[in-house]
């Protein structure tokens, strides 16, 4: 029985770390300051043919939509001298999937916290001896599993970020709406590969520093 509890507690700590990583993802992925910094470094507004103010207005619309603070992504801006709707129907449909993914992670986080609370409470009344040492060891084991996966993902990102990013989308999205045409999509040009590369690196480093 103790061995089963030990394995479950190790997995429980691993799942809690994953839940904590989601908090990091949300904190960075929905941080307007991060977008502003990346846009400046990548000259995104210039490449798109729009003003920085219009670019940030479009970004804020996107972020507010993901957060659930608005029901649509309707926003207009001047792009290459033409006043137009920024996001097309395919981009909006893809963002419906993105919001569903964020909401799903929120559910996972809540379920994880409740399940681990129950599991750790059971362990307290089941484990004999030094409970602090028992939980510390289980945490180290859970963190070790997480870091093996994190390091593997980091190496993958360094070797072939495009492959990592593509497989992420294939895993979490069950349609091809995420495959946007750079000739017609403002969104894909707002967020080129370098943008997401920088975001993933920051998420990995921030998570590693907080575990």
XYZ file of C-alpha atoms in Angstrom:
211
model
C 0.000 0.000 0.000
C 2.803 2.415 0.887
C 4.520 1.751 -2.443
C 1.320 2.557 -4.337
C 0.877 5.758 -2.328
C 4.509 6.676 -3.018
C 4.104 6.267 -6.784
C 0.832 8.202 -6.770
C 2.370 11.042 -4.747
C 5.312 11.258 -7.156
C 2.877 11.494 -10.071
C 0.799 13.955 -8.052
C 3.741 16.323 -7.612
C 4.570 15.954 -11.314
C 1.004 16.923 -12.231
C 1.120 19.884 -9.847
C 4.281 21.130 -11.539
C 2.535 20.835 -14.919
C -0.366 22.849 -13.459
C 2.124 25.455 -12.238
C 3.660 25.572 -15.709
C 0.242 26.429 -17.124
C 0.200 29.454 -14.808
C 3.562 30.486 -16.283
C 2.272 29.932 -19.833
C -0.748 32.095 -19.149
C 1.317 34.755 -17.406
C 3.756 35.102 -20.300
C 1.399 34.280 -23.168
C -1.099 36.944 -22.139
C 1.428 39.580 -21.059
C 1.108 42.730 -23.187
C 4.587 43.836 -22.148
C 6.113 40.697 -23.653
C 4.342 41.350 -26.964
C 5.422 44.990 -26.977
C 9.066 43.992 -26.421
C 9.014 41.299 -29.120
C 7.316 43.582 -31.637
C 10.015 46.215 -31.116
C 12.852 43.684 -31.489
C 11.358 42.028 -34.584
C 10.110 45.246 -36.252
C 6.710 43.602 -36.539
C 4.716 46.769 -37.159
C 7.015 47.807 -39.995
C 6.890 44.373 -41.610
C 3.098 44.374 -41.438
C 2.773 47.915 -42.782
C 0.832 49.168 -39.768
C 1.472 51.511 -36.858
C 2.708 50.189 -33.531
C -0.423 51.589 -31.866
C -2.688 49.646 -34.257
C -0.587 46.524 -33.729
C -0.927 46.778 -29.950
C -4.663 47.519 -30.270
C -5.053 44.326 -32.315
C -2.966 42.389 -29.790
C -5.022 43.665 -26.856
C -8.179 42.582 -28.689
C -6.704 39.104 -29.093
C -5.595 38.844 -25.471
C -8.924 40.117 -24.127
C -10.725 37.534 -26.289
C -8.601 34.694 -24.894
C -9.180 35.930 -21.338
C -12.929 35.978 -21.961
C -13.179 39.740 -21.532
C -14.860 40.133 -24.929
C -17.007 37.947 -27.184
C -15.407 38.728 -30.535
C -12.132 39.621 -32.237
C -13.523 42.423 -34.371
C -10.920 45.161 -34.711
C -9.952 47.413 -37.614
C -6.580 48.948 -38.423
C -4.760 50.642 -41.269
C -2.539 48.050 -42.981
C -0.420 49.111 -45.945
C -2.517 52.262 -46.204
C -5.852 50.418 -46.232
C -8.383 50.520 -43.384
C -9.535 46.921 -42.917
C -10.592 44.203 -40.510
C -7.419 42.791 -38.970
C -8.407 39.149 -38.432
C -10.102 36.983 -41.056
C -12.657 34.210 -40.498
C -10.091 31.396 -40.456
C -8.014 33.166 -37.800
C -11.120 33.744 -35.684
C -12.110 30.087 -36.009
C -8.636 29.009 -34.898
C -8.813 31.287 -31.871
C -12.046 29.554 -30.824
C -9.906 26.398 -30.542
C -7.192 28.284 -28.653
C -9.717 29.572 -26.108
C -11.085 26.029 -25.717
C -7.530 24.818 -25.047
C -6.961 27.462 -22.384
C -10.297 26.606 -20.771
C -9.400 22.923 -20.843
C -6.126 23.643 -19.065
C -8.058 25.598 -16.443
C -10.239 22.548 -15.822
C -7.145 20.313 -15.635
C -5.555 22.666 -13.103
C -8.656 22.626 -10.882
C -9.076 18.842 -11.060
C -5.362 18.364 -10.422
C -5.433 20.526 -7.301
C -8.471 18.715 -5.904
C -7.122 15.227 -6.691
C -3.695 15.996 -5.217
C -5.248 17.458 -2.074
C -7.171 14.216 -1.579
C -4.118 12.084 -2.415
C -1.731 13.940 -0.109
C -4.281 13.917 2.722
C -4.606 10.145 2.322
C -0.804 9.834 2.362
C -0.576 11.786 5.612
C -2.812 9.249 7.350
C -1.273 6.229 5.605
C 2.470 6.840 5.736
C 4.270 6.049 8.954
C 7.550 7.559 10.069
C 9.038 10.831 8.820
C 6.272 12.265 6.635
C 8.238 15.395 5.745
C 11.041 13.260 4.332
C 8.505 11.128 2.478
C 6.891 14.133 0.746
C 10.254 15.783 0.034
C 11.455 12.631 -1.707
C 8.251 12.335 -3.724
C 8.530 15.976 -4.784
C 12.128 15.497 -5.927
C 11.068 12.444 -7.948
C 8.166 14.316 -9.538
C 10.397 17.285 -10.336
C 13.024 14.960 -11.831
C 10.476 13.486 -14.242
C 9.373 16.984 -15.186
C 12.929 18.210 -15.799
C 13.758 15.212 -18.000
C 10.772 16.093 -20.196
C 11.562 19.823 -20.047
C 15.195 19.311 -21.039
C 14.148 16.992 -23.875
C 11.698 19.638 -25.119
C 14.384 22.305 -24.811
C 16.860 20.269 -26.862
C 14.160 19.613 -29.443
C 13.407 23.341 -29.639
C 17.080 24.184 -30.173
C 17.574 21.515 -32.843
C 14.303 21.998 -34.740
C 11.814 24.457 -33.283
C 9.547 24.207 -36.327
C 9.128 20.464 -35.760
C 8.385 20.970 -32.050
C 5.839 23.696 -32.761
C 4.148 21.678 -35.519
C 3.839 18.581 -33.330
C 2.442 20.686 -30.485
C -0.365 21.828 -32.781
C -0.970 18.335 -34.123
C -1.297 17.071 -30.540
C -3.642 19.743 -29.205
C -5.653 20.775 -32.268
C -7.803 18.366 -34.248
C -8.147 20.436 -37.420
C -5.883 22.426 -39.731
C -7.178 25.897 -38.865
C -3.820 26.688 -37.245
C -2.161 26.423 -40.657
C -2.494 30.055 -41.734
C -1.427 31.499 -45.078
C 1.284 34.171 -44.610
C 0.082 35.812 -47.832
C -3.380 36.534 -46.432
C -3.080 36.176 -42.647
C -2.143 39.134 -40.470
C -2.027 36.898 -37.399
C 0.682 34.551 -38.694
C 2.816 37.585 -39.573
C 2.205 39.120 -36.148
C 3.650 35.969 -34.598
C 6.489 34.550 -36.722
C 8.532 31.535 -35.623
C 11.082 33.730 -33.796
C 8.301 35.216 -31.661
C 7.111 31.816 -30.463
C 10.678 30.577 -30.107
C 11.383 33.436 -27.687
C 8.120 32.747 -25.843
C 8.836 29.040 -25.406
C 12.378 29.729 -24.166
C 11.057 32.221 -21.613
C 8.382 29.780 -20.450
C 10.949 26.983 -20.035
C 13.403 29.174 -18.123
C 10.729 30.729 -15.906
C 9.207 27.346 -15.078
C 12.619 25.832 -14.330
C 13.403 28.718 -12.002
C 10.154 28.325 -10.038
C 10.050 24.529 -9.611
